[in-house]
Phi, psi and omega in degrees: 000128182270101183293345176291349180266006178278128180259156175241127175239128179222130178225113181062235183264005180246150178202170175204149170261138191224136174232126180238140175196134176058034180082002179253157184221130173246145181215156170229119184258156179210163171243139177270110181282330178197180179295341184244013183209130168243152178243112177282121186245349183197139170230125179234120180234119180292159180307328181300336181255356184303139178078006181254001179081017183292315179300314178299319180298324177297316179293319179302320179297318178296319178298314179298317179294321178296317178297315181294325184266352179073033179237175185246164180234132170251106184273092177276332176299131181304320179295310180297319179299319178297320178295320178296323177295326180282345185234078180299342178290353176267003184304334182294338180248001181274131174265135182288344178086000000 
């Protein structure tokens, strides 16, 4: 999975990371709580992408953007929260809530 193909769309306080391929679309949505905090609230990956690491790549992109931008992530989405538990090296961008 080419993580360079993940797009970011942000409008006001809402945003999403998006991956499209072959007519299918995976997304991870978030709300911007402040200039220094996003809340990941949903990850949706269609069956066509299952087992390819697309969901993880979406979270990785958010982690990279948070590090680059100096902000934190509160992963409320069960998938994103599980990924944060599996990756203690992301603690620098995790907000405790």
